[in-house]
PDB file of N, CA and C in Angstrom:
ATOM      1  N   MET A   1       0.860  -1.185  -0.001  1.00 38.00           N
ATOM      2  CA  MET A   1       0.005   0.009   0.000  1.00 38.00           C
ATOM      3  C   MET A   1       0.886   1.247   0.004  1.00 38.00           C
ATOM      4  N   PRO A   2       0.560   2.237  -0.826  1.00 42.00           N
ATOM      5  CA  PRO A   2       1.327   3.464  -0.837  1.00 42.00           C
ATOM      6  C   PRO A   2       1.346   4.141   0.518  1.00 42.00           C
ATOM      7  N   VAL A   3       2.411   4.774   0.861  1.00 42.00           N
ATOM      8  CA  VAL A   3       2.550   5.442   2.178  1.00 42.00           C
ATOM      9  C   VAL A   3       1.455   6.484   2.375  1.00 42.00           C
ATOM     10  N   ALA A   4       1.066   7.212   1.336  1.00 46.00           N
ATOM     11  CA  ALA A   4       0.113   8.314   1.504  1.00 46.00           C
ATOM     12  C   ALA A   4      -1.311   7.823   1.737  1.00 46.00           C
ATOM     13  N   ILE A   5      -1.650   6.623   1.339  1.00 48.00           N
ATOM     14  CA  ILE A   5      -3.026   6.164   1.450  1.00 48.00           C
ATOM     15  C   ILE A   5      -3.510   6.095   2.909  1.00 48.00           C
ATOM     16  N   PRO A   6      -2.759   5.535   3.858  1.00 50.00           N
ATOM     17  CA  PRO A   6      -3.248   5.557   5.249  1.00 50.00           C
ATOM     18  C   PRO A   6      -3.438   6.996   5.771  1.00 50.00           C
ATOM     19  N   TRP A   7      -2.571   7.897   5.404  1.00 45.00           N
ATOM     20  CA  TRP A   7      -2.692   9.272   5.833  1.00 45.00           C
ATOM     21  C   TRP A   7      -3.972   9.868   5.271  1.00 45.00           C
ATOM     22  N   LEU A   8      -4.238   9.645   3.962  1.00 50.00           N
ATOM     23  CA  LEU A   8      -5.469  10.186   3.361  1.00 50.00           C
ATOM     24  C   LEU A   8      -6.695   9.608   4.013  1.00 50.00           C
ATOM     25  N   LYS A   9      -6.672   8.288   4.289  1.00 51.00           N
ATOM     26  CA  LYS A   9      -7.830   7.670   4.927  1.00 51.00           C
ATOM     27  C   LYS A   9      -8.085   8.282   6.299  1.00 51.00           C
ATOM     28  N   ALA A  10      -7.035   8.621   7.018  1.00 55.00           N
ATOM     29  CA  ALA A  10      -7.187   9.195   8.351  1.00 55.00           C
ATOM     30  C   ALA A  10      -7.594  10.654   8.335  1.00 55.00           C
ATOM     31  N   HIS A  11      -7.056  11.418   7.359  1.00 51.00           N
ATOM     32  CA  HIS A  11      -7.280  12.868   7.348  1.00 51.00           C
ATOM     33  C   HIS A  11      -8.119  13.405   6.211  1.00 51.00           C
ATOM     34  N   GLY A  12      -8.092  12.768   5.084  1.00 54.00           N
ATOM     35  CA  GLY A  12      -8.899  13.203   3.951  1.00 54.00           C
ATOM     36  C   GLY A  12      -8.409  14.509   3.294  1.00 54.00           C
ATOM     37  N   ASP A  13      -7.275  15.009   3.658  1.00 51.00           N
ATOM     38  CA  ASP A  13      -6.720  16.210   3.064  1.00 51.00           C
ATOM     39  C   ASP A  13      -5.329  15.952   2.596  1.00 51.00           C
ATOM     40  N   PRO A  14      -4.813  16.790   1.675  1.00 51.00           N
ATOM     41  CA  PRO A  14      -3.453  16.563   1.211  1.00 51.00           C
ATOM     42  C   PRO A  14      -2.433  16.879   2.274  1.00 51.00           C
ATOM     43  N   SER A  15      -1.331  16.185   2.234  1.00 47.00           N
ATOM     44  CA  SER A  15      -0.218  16.472   3.135  1.00 47.00           C
ATOM     45  C   SER A  15       0.261  17.907   2.892  1.00 47.00           C
ATOM     46  N   PRO A  16       0.731  18.607   3.917  1.00 48.00           N
ATOM     47  CA  PRO A  16       1.260  19.964   3.712  1.00 48.00           C
ATOM     48  C   PRO A  16       2.359  19.991   2.649  1.00 48.00           C
ATOM     49  N   ASN A  17       3.062  18.896   2.469  1.00 48.00           N
ATOM     50  CA  ASN A  17       4.119  18.868   1.454  1.00 48.00           C
ATOM     51  C   ASN A  17       3.610  18.889   0.021  1.00 48.00           C
ATOM     52  N   TRP A  18       2.310  18.559  -0.142  1.00 47.00           N
ATOM     53  CA  TRP A  18       1.756  18.518  -1.488  1.00 47.00           C
ATOM     54  C   TRP A  18       1.125  19.821  -1.912  1.00 47.00           C
ATOM     55  N   ILE A  19       0.987  20.784  -1.017  1.00 47.00           N
ATOM     56  CA  ILE A  19       0.266  22.017  -1.315  1.00 47.00           C
ATOM     57  C   ILE A  19       0.862  22.741  -2.525  1.00 47.00           C
ATOM     58  N   ASN A  20       2.170  22.760  -2.738  1.00 47.00           N
ATOM     59  CA  ASN A  20       2.762  23.482  -3.856  1.00 47.00           C
ATOM     60  C   ASN A  20       2.701  22.696  -5.139  1.00 47.00           C
ATOM     61  N   THR A  21       2.332  21.427  -5.095  1.00 53.00           N
ATOM     62  CA  THR A  21       2.295  20.580  -6.288  1.00 53.00           C
ATOM     63  C   THR A  21       1.440  21.176  -7.412  1.00 53.00           C
ATOM     64  N   PRO A  22       0.212  21.701  -7.135  1.00 51.00           N
ATOM     65  CA  PRO A  22      -0.595  22.246  -8.238  1.00 51.00           C
ATOM     66  C   PRO A  22       0.114  23.358  -8.983  1.00 51.00           C
ATOM     67  N   GLY A  23       0.738  24.290  -8.280  1.00 54.00           N
ATOM     68  CA  GLY A  23       1.428  25.371  -8.939  1.00 54.00           C
ATOM     69  C   GLY A  23       2.596  24.883  -9.736  1.00 54.00           C
ATOM     70  N   ASP A  24       3.360  23.967  -9.169  1.00 58.00           N
ATOM     71  CA  ASP A  24       4.509  23.392  -9.874  1.00 58.00           C
ATOM     72  C   ASP A  24       4.062  22.646 -11.105  1.00 58.00           C
ATOM     73  N   SER A  25       3.012  21.863 -10.987  1.00 64.00           N
ATOM     74  CA  SER A  25       2.482  21.083 -12.131  1.00 64.00           C
ATOM     75  C   SER A  25       2.023  21.992 -13.222  1.00 64.00           C
ATOM     76  N   GLN A  26       1.267  23.040 -12.871  1.00 66.00           N
ATOM     77  CA  GLN A  26       0.768  23.958 -13.889  1.00 66.00           C
ATOM     78  C   GLN A  26       1.877  24.721 -14.587  1.00 66.00           C
ATOM     79  N   ALA A  27       2.882  25.094 -13.856  1.00 71.00           N
ATOM     80  CA  ALA A  27       4.007  25.821 -14.430  1.00 71.00           C
ATOM     81  C   ALA A  27       4.754  24.971 -15.441  1.00 71.00           C
ATOM     82  N   ALA A  28       4.695  23.650 -15.284  1.00 76.00           N
ATOM     83  CA  ALA A  28       5.409  22.754 -16.180  1.00 76.00           C
ATOM     84  C   ALA A  28       4.637  22.512 -17.499  1.00 76.00           C
ATOM     85  N   LEU A  29       3.405  22.938 -17.582  1.00 82.00           N
ATOM     86  CA  LEU A  29       2.612  22.691 -18.793  1.00 82.00           C
ATOM     87  C   LEU A  29       3.056  23.622 -19.916  1.00 82.00           C
ATOM     88  N   PRO A  30       3.360  23.048 -21.094  1.00 82.00           N
ATOM     89  CA  PRO A  30       3.921  23.878 -22.176  1.00 82.00           C
ATOM     90  C   PRO A  30       2.850  24.713 -22.932  1.00 82.00           C
ATOM     91  N   LYS A  31       1.579  24.303 -22.883  1.00 89.00           N
ATOM     92  CA  LYS A  31       0.529  25.059 -23.593  1.00 89.00           C
ATOM     93  C   LYS A  31      -0.347  25.845 -22.595  1.00 89.00           C
ATOM     94  N   VAL A  32      -0.968  26.866 -23.099  1.00 88.00           N
ATOM     95  CA  VAL A  32      -1.874  27.637 -22.295  1.00 88.00           C
ATOM     96  C   VAL A  32      -3.236  26.950 -22.193  1.00 88.00           C
ATOM     97  N   ARG A  33      -3.658  26.275 -23.271  1.00 94.00           N
ATOM     98  CA  ARG A  33      -4.987  25.673 -23.359  1.00 94.00           C
ATOM     99  C   ARG A  33      -4.890  24.223 -23.866  1.00 94.00           C
ATOM    100  N   TYR A  34      -5.781  23.393 -23.341  1.00 96.00           N
ATOM    101  CA  TYR A  34      -5.869  21.978 -23.766  1.00 96.00           C
ATOM    102  C   TYR A  34      -7.290  21.631 -24.099  1.00 96.00           C
ATOM    103  N   ARG A  35      -7.448  20.824 -25.164  1.00 97.00           N
ATOM    104  CA  ARG A  35      -8.760  20.408 -25.541  1.00 97.00           C
ATOM    105  C   ARG A  35      -9.390  19.432 -24.569  1.00 97.00           C
ATOM    106  N   ARG A  36      -8.659  18.334 -24.286  1.00 97.00           N
ATOM    107  CA  ARG A  36      -9.182  17.300 -23.402  1.00 97.00           C
ATOM    108  C   ARG A  36      -8.053  16.749 -22.561  1.00 97.00           C
ATOM    109  N   ALA A  37      -8.225  16.837 -21.232  1.00 96.00           N
ATOM    110  CA  ALA A  37      -7.195  16.372 -20.310  1.00 96.00           C
ATOM    111  C   ALA A  37      -7.719  15.265 -19.421  1.00 96.00           C
ATOM    112  N   PHE A  38      -6.782  14.381 -19.001  1.00 96.00           N
ATOM    113  CA  PHE A  38      -7.103  13.283 -18.097  1.00 96.00           C
ATOM    114  C   PHE A  38      -6.207  13.389 -16.876  1.00 96.00           C
ATOM    115  N   GLU A  39      -6.834  13.366 -15.714  1.00 94.00           N
ATOM    116  CA  GLU A  39      -6.104  13.460 -14.449  1.00 94.00           C
ATOM    117  C   GLU A  39      -6.495  12.269 -13.554  1.00 94.00           C
ATOM    118  N   PRO A  40      -5.769  11.192 -13.642  1.00 93.00           N
ATOM    119  CA  PRO A  40      -6.038  10.085 -12.665  1.00 93.00           C
ATOM    120  C   PRO A  40      -5.483  10.455 -11.320  1.00 93.00           C
ATOM    121  N   GLY A  41      -6.212  10.044 -10.302  1.00 89.00           N
ATOM    122  CA  GLY A  41      -5.769  10.348  -8.924  1.00 89.00           C
ATOM    123  C   GLY A  41      -5.947  11.805  -8.588  1.00 89.00           C
ATOM    124  N   SER A  42      -7.145  12.317  -8.802  1.00 89.00           N
ATOM    125  CA  SER A  42      -7.387  13.764  -8.596  1.00 89.00           C
ATOM    126  C   SER A  42      -7.369  14.197  -7.145  1.00 89.00           C
ATOM    127  N   ALA A  43      -7.378  13.248  -6.199  1.00 89.00           N
ATOM    128  CA  ALA A  43      -7.430  13.581  -4.767  1.00 89.00           C
ATOM    129  C   ALA A  43      -8.619  14.494  -4.537  1.00 89.00           C
ATOM    130  N   ILE A  44      -8.467  15.533  -3.723  1.00 92.00           N
ATOM    131  CA  ILE A  44      -9.604  16.398  -3.389  1.00 92.00           C
ATOM    132  C   ILE A  44      -9.790  17.527  -4.416  1.00 92.00           C
ATOM    133  N   GLY A  45      -9.074  17.501  -5.514  1.00 92.00           N
ATOM    134  CA  GLY A  45      -9.331  18.413  -6.610  1.00 92.00           C
ATOM    135  C   GLY A  45      -8.598  19.737  -6.608  1.00 92.00           C
ATOM    136  N   ILE A  46      -7.505  19.820  -5.836  1.00 90.00           N
ATOM    137  CA  ILE A  46      -6.765  21.083  -5.815  1.00 90.00           C
ATOM    138  C   ILE A  46      -6.138  21.388  -7.184  1.00 90.00           C
ATOM    139  N   LEU A  47      -5.432  20.421  -7.765  1.00 90.00           N
ATOM    140  CA  LEU A  47      -4.864  20.615  -9.071  1.00 90.00           C
ATOM    141  C   LEU A  47      -5.973  20.620 -10.131  1.00 90.00           C
ATOM    142  N   SER A  48      -6.985  19.814  -9.958  1.00 93.00           N
ATOM    143  CA  SER A  48      -8.099  19.760 -10.904  1.00 93.00           C
ATOM    144  C   SER A  48      -8.733  21.167 -11.081  1.00 93.00           C
ATOM    145  N   GLU A  49      -8.894  21.859  -9.973  1.00 92.00           N
ATOM    146  CA  GLU A  49      -9.474  23.184  -9.992  1.00 92.00           C
ATOM    147  C   GLU A  49      -8.659  24.116 -10.886  1.00 92.00           C
ATOM    148  N   ARG A  50      -7.361  24.037 -10.792  1.00 90.00           N
ATOM    149  CA  ARG A  50      -6.506  24.872 -11.622  1.00 90.00           C
ATOM    150  C   ARG A  50      -6.475  24.417 -13.087  1.00 90.00           C
ATOM    151  N   LEU A  51      -6.471  23.102 -13.280  1.00 93.00           N
ATOM    152  CA  LEU A  51      -6.461  22.581 -14.637  1.00 93.00           C
ATOM    153  C   LEU A  51      -7.747  22.919 -15.383  1.00 93.00           C
ATOM    154  N   ALA A  52      -8.862  22.923 -14.661  1.00 94.00           N
ATOM    155  CA  ALA A  52     -10.183  23.177 -15.279  1.00 94.00           C
ATOM    156  C   ALA A  52     -10.207  24.473 -16.055  1.00 94.00           C
ATOM    157  N   SER A  53      -9.511  25.478 -15.565  1.00 92.00           N
ATOM    158  CA  SER A  53      -9.502  26.770 -16.271  1.00 92.00           C
ATOM    159  C   SER A  53      -8.676  26.771 -17.524  1.00 92.00           C
ATOM    160  N   ARG A  54      -7.888  25.707 -17.731  1.00 94.00           N
ATOM    161  CA  ARG A  54      -7.044  25.641 -18.926  1.00 94.00           C
ATOM    162  C   ARG A  54      -7.481  24.525 -19.899  1.00 94.00           C
ATOM    163  N   CYS A  55      -8.588  23.847 -19.588  1.00 96.00           N
ATOM    164  CA  CYS A  55      -9.028  22.708 -20.383  1.00 96.00           C
ATOM    165  C   CYS A  55     -10.474  22.877 -20.847  1.00 96.00           C
ATOM    166  N   ASP A  56     -10.715  22.544 -22.104  1.00 98.00           N
ATOM    167  CA  ASP A  56     -12.108  22.532 -22.547  1.00 98.00           C
ATOM    168  C   ASP A  56     -12.872  21.420 -21.855  1.00 98.00           C
ATOM    169  N   GLU A  57     -12.207  20.277 -21.617  1.00 98.00           N
ATOM    170  CA  GLU A  57     -12.798  19.173 -20.864  1.00 98.00           C
ATOM    171  C   GLU A  57     -11.723  18.543 -20.005  1.00 98.00           C
ATOM    172  N   LEU A  58     -12.073  18.277 -18.728  1.00 97.00           N
ATOM    173  CA  LEU A  58     -11.153  17.620 -17.806  1.00 97.00           C
ATOM    174  C   LEU A  58     -11.832  16.382 -17.258  1.00 97.00           C
ATOM    175  N   VAL A  59     -11.227  15.230 -17.463  1.00 97.00           N
ATOM    176  CA  VAL A  59     -11.724  13.939 -16.959  1.00 97.00           C
ATOM    177  C   VAL A  59     -10.837  13.570 -15.795  1.00 97.00           C
ATOM    178  N   SER A  60     -11.368  13.612 -14.603  1.00 95.00           N
ATOM    179  CA  SER A  60     -10.606  13.284 -13.393  1.00 95.00           C
ATOM    180  C   SER A  60     -11.186  12.016 -12.768  1.00 95.00           C
ATOM    181  N   ILE A  61     -10.277  11.164 -12.272  1.00 94.00           N
ATOM    182  CA  ILE A  61     -10.729   9.982 -11.548  1.00 94.00           C
ATOM    183  C   ILE A  61      -9.998   9.874 -10.223  1.00 94.00           C
ATOM    184  N   GLU A  62     -10.652   9.245  -9.266  1.00 93.00           N
ATOM    185  CA  GLU A  62     -10.065   9.080  -7.926  1.00 93.00           C
ATOM    186  C   GLU A  62     -10.505   7.698  -7.464  1.00 93.00           C
ATOM    187  N   LEU A  63      -9.584   7.004  -6.801  1.00 89.00           N
ATOM    188  CA  LEU A  63      -9.825   5.670  -6.311  1.00 89.00           C
ATOM    189  C   LEU A  63     -10.764   5.610  -5.119  1.00 89.00           C
ATOM    190  N   MET A  64     -10.663   6.576  -4.243  1.00 91.00           N
ATOM    191  CA  MET A  64     -11.432   6.567  -2.984  1.00 91.00           C
ATOM    192  C   MET A  64     -12.686   7.401  -3.090  1.00 91.00           C
ATOM    193  N   PRO A  65     -13.873   6.793  -2.924  1.00 95.00           N
ATOM    194  CA  PRO A  65     -15.147   7.513  -3.100  1.00 95.00           C
ATOM    195  C   PRO A  65     -15.281   8.783  -2.241  1.00 95.00           C
ATOM    196  N   ARG A  66     -14.897   8.712  -0.982  1.00 95.00           N
ATOM    197  CA  ARG A  66     -15.025   9.879  -0.101  1.00 95.00           C
ATOM    198  C   ARG A  66     -14.175  11.051  -0.602  1.00 95.00           C
ATOM    199  N   ILE A  67     -12.999  10.736  -1.088  1.00 93.00           N
ATOM    200  CA  ILE A  67     -12.084  11.780  -1.589  1.00 93.00           C
ATOM    201  C   ILE A  67     -12.613  12.336  -2.931  1.00 93.00           C
ATOM    202  N   ALA A  68     -13.166  11.456  -3.775  1.00 94.00           N
ATOM    203  CA  ALA A  68     -13.755  11.886  -5.048  1.00 94.00           C
ATOM    204  C   ALA A  68     -14.929  12.851  -4.784  1.00 94.00           C
ATOM    205  N   GLU A  69     -15.702  12.573  -3.751  1.00 96.00           N
ATOM    206  CA  GLU A  69     -16.843  13.467  -3.436  1.00 96.00           C
ATOM    207  C   GLU A  69     -16.327  14.842  -3.020  1.00 96.00           C
ATOM    208  N   ARG A  70     -15.239  14.879  -2.288  1.00 95.00           N
ATOM    209  CA  ARG A  70     -14.659  16.178  -1.902  1.00 95.00           C
ATOM    210  C   ARG A  70     -14.178  16.943  -3.148  1.00 95.00           C
ATOM    211  N   ALA A  71     -13.637  16.208  -4.106  1.00 95.00           N
ATOM    212  CA  ALA A  71     -13.215  16.875  -5.342  1.00 95.00           C
ATOM    213  C   ALA A  71     -14.454  17.453  -6.089  1.00 95.00           C
ATOM    214  N   ARG A  72     -15.523  16.659  -6.130  1.00 95.00           N
ATOM    215  CA  ARG A  72     -16.762  17.135  -6.785  1.00 95.00           C
ATOM    216  C   ARG A  72     -17.280  18.409  -6.110  1.00 95.00           C
ATOM    217  N   VAL A  73     -17.250  18.436  -4.803  1.00 96.00           N
ATOM    218  CA  VAL A  73     -17.709  19.620  -4.066  1.00 96.00           C
ATOM    219  C   VAL A  73     -16.797  20.809  -4.409  1.00 96.00           C
ATOM    220  N   ARG A  74     -15.502  20.601  -4.375  1.00 95.00           N
ATOM    221  CA  ARG A  74     -14.559  21.674  -4.677  1.00 95.00           C
ATOM    222  C   ARG A  74     -14.767  22.221  -6.089  1.00 95.00           C
ATOM    223  N   LEU A  75     -15.012  21.336  -7.036  1.00 94.00           N
ATOM    224  CA  LEU A  75     -15.133  21.752  -8.429  1.00 94.00           C
ATOM    225  C   LEU A  75     -16.524  22.295  -8.751  1.00 94.00           C
ATOM    226  N   GLY A  76     -17.456  22.111  -7.832  1.00 90.00           N
ATOM    227  CA  GLY A  76     -18.784  22.721  -7.999  1.00 90.00           C
ATOM    228  C   GLY A  76     -19.484  22.321  -9.266  1.00 90.00           C
ATOM    229  N   SER A  77     -20.039  23.277  -9.923  1.00 86.00           N
ATOM    230  CA  SER A  77     -20.860  23.019 -11.122  1.00 86.00           C
ATOM    231  C   SER A  77     -20.112  23.285 -12.427  1.00 86.00           C
ATOM    232  N   ARG A  78     -18.824  23.133 -12.416  1.00 93.00           N
ATOM    233  CA  ARG A  78     -18.063  23.334 -13.667  1.00 93.00           C
ATOM    234  C   ARG A  78     -18.479  22.309 -14.710  1.00 93.00           C
ATOM    235  N   ALA A  79     -19.053  22.785 -15.762  1.00 95.00           N
ATOM    236  CA  ALA A  79     -19.588  21.890 -16.803  1.00 95.00           C
ATOM    237  C   ALA A  79     -18.475  21.159 -17.556  1.00 95.00           C
ATOM    238  N   ASN A  80     -17.265  21.643 -17.512  1.00 97.00           N
ATOM    239  CA  ASN A  80     -16.202  21.021 -18.295  1.00 97.00           C
ATOM    240  C   ASN A  80     -15.405  19.966 -17.513  1.00 97.00           C
ATOM    241  N   VAL A  81     -15.842  19.640 -16.276  1.00 97.00           N
ATOM    242  CA  VAL A  81     -15.106  18.699 -15.420  1.00 97.00           C
ATOM    243  C   VAL A  81     -15.974  17.556 -14.981  1.00 97.00           C
ATOM    244  N   SER A  82     -15.440  16.361 -15.076  1.00 96.00           N
ATOM    245  CA  SER A  82     -16.126  15.179 -14.500  1.00 96.00           C
ATOM    246  C   SER A  82     -15.158  14.494 -13.541  1.00 96.00           C
ATOM    247  N   VAL A  83     -15.672  14.066 -12.375  1.00 96.00           N
ATOM    248  CA  VAL A  83     -14.905  13.317 -11.419  1.00 96.00           C
ATOM    249  C   VAL A  83     -15.628  12.000 -11.153  1.00 96.00           C
ATOM    250  N   SER A  84     -14.949  10.909 -11.375  1.00 94.00           N
ATOM    251  CA  SER A  84     -15.585   9.615 -11.133  1.00 94.00           C
ATOM    252  C   SER A  84     -14.657   8.734 -10.319  1.00 94.00           C
ATOM    253  N   VAL A  85     -15.246   7.704  -9.687  1.00 94.00           N
ATOM    254  CA  VAL A  85     -14.476   6.781  -8.878  1.00 94.00           C
ATOM    255  C   VAL A  85     -14.082   5.617  -9.783  1.00 94.00           C
ATOM    256  N   ARG A  86     -12.790   5.527 -10.031  1.00 90.00           N
ATOM    257  CA  ARG A  86     -12.221   4.495 -10.896  1.00 90.00           C
ATOM    258  C   ARG A  86     -10.803   4.195 -10.492  1.00 90.00           C
ATOM    259  N   SER A  87     -10.292   3.114 -11.059  1.00 83.00           N
ATOM    260  CA  SER A  87      -8.928   2.727 -10.795  1.00 83.00           C
ATOM    261  C   SER A  87      -8.213   2.476 -12.135  1.00 83.00           C
ATOM    262  N   ILE A  88      -7.039   3.081 -12.289  1.00 79.00           N
ATOM    263  CA  ILE A  88      -6.272   2.753 -13.472  1.00 79.00           C
ATOM    264  C   ILE A  88      -5.231   1.733 -13.072  1.00 79.00           C
ATOM    265  N   PRO A  89      -4.850   0.841 -13.929  1.00 76.00           N
ATOM    266  CA  PRO A  89      -5.236   0.757 -15.337  1.00 76.00           C
ATOM    267  C   PRO A  89      -6.502  -0.054 -15.595  1.00 76.00           C
ATOM    268  N   ASP A  90      -7.187  -0.478 -14.529  1.00 78.00           N
ATOM    269  CA  ASP A  90      -8.397  -1.294 -14.669  1.00 78.00           C
ATOM    270  C   ASP A  90      -9.445  -0.635 -15.604  1.00 78.00           C
ATOM    271  N   VAL A  91      -9.715   0.616 -15.377  1.00 78.00           N
ATOM    272  CA  VAL A  91     -10.726   1.338 -16.165  1.00 78.00           C
ATOM    273  C   VAL A  91     -10.109   2.619 -16.693  1.00 78.00           C
ATOM    274  N   TRP A  92      -9.783   2.619 -17.962  1.00 84.00           N
ATOM    275  CA  TRP A  92      -9.183   3.805 -18.619  1.00 84.00           C
ATOM    276  C   TRP A  92     -10.310   4.471 -19.382  1.00 84.00           C
ATOM    277  N   PRO A  93     -10.417   5.797 -19.306  1.00 89.00           N
ATOM    278  CA  PRO A  93     -11.510   6.492 -20.028  1.00 89.00           C
ATOM    279  C   PRO A  93     -11.353   6.328 -21.533  1.00 89.00           C
ATOM    280  N   THR A  94     -12.489   6.364 -22.226  1.00 90.00           N
ATOM    281  CA  THR A  94     -12.454   6.261 -23.664  1.00 90.00           C
ATOM    282  C   THR A  94     -12.065   7.599 -24.294  1.00 90.00           C
ATOM    283  N   GLY A  95     -11.660   7.549 -25.524  1.00 94.00           N
ATOM    284  CA  GLY A  95     -11.299   8.759 -26.261  1.00 94.00           C
ATOM    285  C   GLY A  95      -9.845   9.080 -26.164  1.00 94.00           C
ATOM    286  N   THR A  96      -9.485  10.216 -26.729  1.00 95.00           N
ATOM    287  CA  THR A  96      -8.112  10.678 -26.726  1.00 95.00           C
ATOM    288  C   THR A  96      -7.915  11.910 -25.853  1.00 95.00           C
ATOM    289  N   PHE A  97      -6.692  12.110 -25.451  1.00 96.00           N
ATOM    290  CA  PHE A  97      -6.374  13.265 -24.594  1.00 96.00           C
ATOM    291  C   PHE A  97      -5.144  13.954 -25.158  1.00 96.00           C
ATOM    292  N   ASP A  98      -5.150  15.284 -25.071  1.00 94.00           N
ATOM    293  CA  ASP A  98      -3.939  15.993 -25.461  1.00 94.00           C
ATOM    294  C   ASP A  98      -3.095  16.394 -24.233  1.00 94.00           C
ATOM    295  N   LEU A  99      -3.608  16.009 -23.040  1.00 93.00           N
ATOM    296  CA  LEU A  99      -2.847  16.211 -21.807  1.00 93.00           C
ATOM    297  C   LEU A  99      -3.238  15.090 -20.822  1.00 93.00           C
ATOM    298  N   ILE A 100      -2.234  14.440 -20.235  1.00 92.00           N
ATOM    299  CA  ILE A 100      -2.480  13.446 -19.165  1.00 92.00           C
ATOM    300  C   ILE A 100      -1.552  13.867 -18.009  1.00 92.00           C
ATOM    301  N   VAL A 101      -2.172  14.124 -16.868  1.00 90.00           N
ATOM    302  CA  VAL A 101      -1.418  14.580 -15.694  1.00 90.00           C
ATOM    303  C   VAL A 101      -1.353  13.475 -14.675  1.00 90.00           C
ATOM    304  N   LEU A 102      -0.160  13.025 -14.388  1.00 84.00           N
ATOM    305  CA  LEU A 102       0.028  11.894 -13.437  1.00 84.00           C
ATOM    306  C   LEU A 102       0.580  12.341 -12.088  1.00 84.00           C
ATOM    307  N   SER A 103       0.408  13.583 -11.762  1.00 75.00           N
ATOM    308  CA  SER A 103       0.954  14.165 -10.558  1.00 75.00           C
ATOM    309  C   SER A 103       0.651  13.388  -9.295  1.00 75.00           C
ATOM    310  N   GLU A 104      -0.614  13.258  -8.931  1.00 67.00           N
ATOM    311  CA  GLU A 104      -0.978  12.591  -7.687  1.00 67.00           C
ATOM    312  C   GLU A 104      -0.785  11.082  -7.778  1.00 67.00           C
ATOM    313  N   VAL A 105      -0.932  10.512  -8.949  1.00 69.00           N
ATOM    314  CA  VAL A 105      -0.693   9.064  -9.125  1.00 69.00           C
ATOM    315  C   VAL A 105       0.742   8.723  -8.831  1.00 69.00           C
ATOM    316  N   LEU A 106       1.670   9.527  -9.242  1.00 63.00           N
ATOM    317  CA  LEU A 106       3.079   9.221  -9.019  1.00 63.00           C
ATOM    318  C   LEU A 106       3.466   9.464  -7.566  1.00 63.00           C
ATOM    319  N   ILE A 107       2.848  10.444  -6.926  1.00 60.00           N
ATOM    320  CA  ILE A 107       3.127  10.722  -5.527  1.00 60.00           C
ATOM    321  C   ILE A 107       2.755   9.530  -4.652  1.00 60.00           C
ATOM    322  N   THR A 108       1.636   8.903  -4.936  1.00 58.00           N
ATOM    323  CA  THR A 108       1.128   7.839  -4.081  1.00 58.00           C
ATOM    324  C   THR A 108       1.399   6.446  -4.663  1.00 58.00           C
ATOM    325  N   SER A 109       2.197   6.340  -5.682  1.00 58.00           N
ATOM    326  CA  SER A 109       2.476   5.080  -6.304  1.00 58.00           C
ATOM    327  C   SER A 109       3.179   4.104  -5.348  1.00 58.00           C
ATOM    328  N   PRO A 110       2.698   2.843  -5.321  1.00 59.00           N
ATOM    329  CA  PRO A 110       3.295   1.878  -4.426  1.00 59.00           C
ATOM    330  C   PRO A 110       4.660   1.401  -4.917  1.00 59.00           C
ATOM    331  N   LYS A 111       4.993   1.673  -6.144  1.00 58.00           N
ATOM    332  CA  LYS A 111       6.266   1.240  -6.718  1.00 58.00           C
ATOM    333  C   LYS A 111       7.051   2.464  -7.175  1.00 58.00           C
ATOM    334  N   ARG A 112       8.331   2.352  -7.159  1.00 51.00           N
ATOM    335  CA  ARG A 112       9.149   3.461  -7.678  1.00 51.00           C
ATOM    336  C   ARG A 112       8.987   3.510  -9.196  1.00 51.00           C
ATOM    337  N   VAL A 113       8.886   4.703  -9.704  1.00 47.00           N
ATOM    338  CA  VAL A 113       8.679   4.903 -11.148  1.00 47.00           C
ATOM    339  C   VAL A 113       9.971   5.422 -11.709  1.00 47.00           C
TER     340      VAL A 113
END
């Protein structure tokens, strides 16, 4: 089990060390705008919130239902964002993406990448 999972189960919020991740991740994006983006492991939607303003469509997935619900609440009624409870690689969304963000997936990965 990834080290971060027990912490998330206990607290439901990102570790203080992760707070700068959204800004760092966004700064690394080469384009200003994306047609369709995929964000597996959206957590509570901090990065998703920032990505949504740069994407025509953002498909976010989260493994833990309680955390996915917090992302949905954070993202409100944004018509261009969907958050669902899924696990990759078991269920990969259909279609193509011009941006795939693996930020939170890599942070909580049980194996070194």
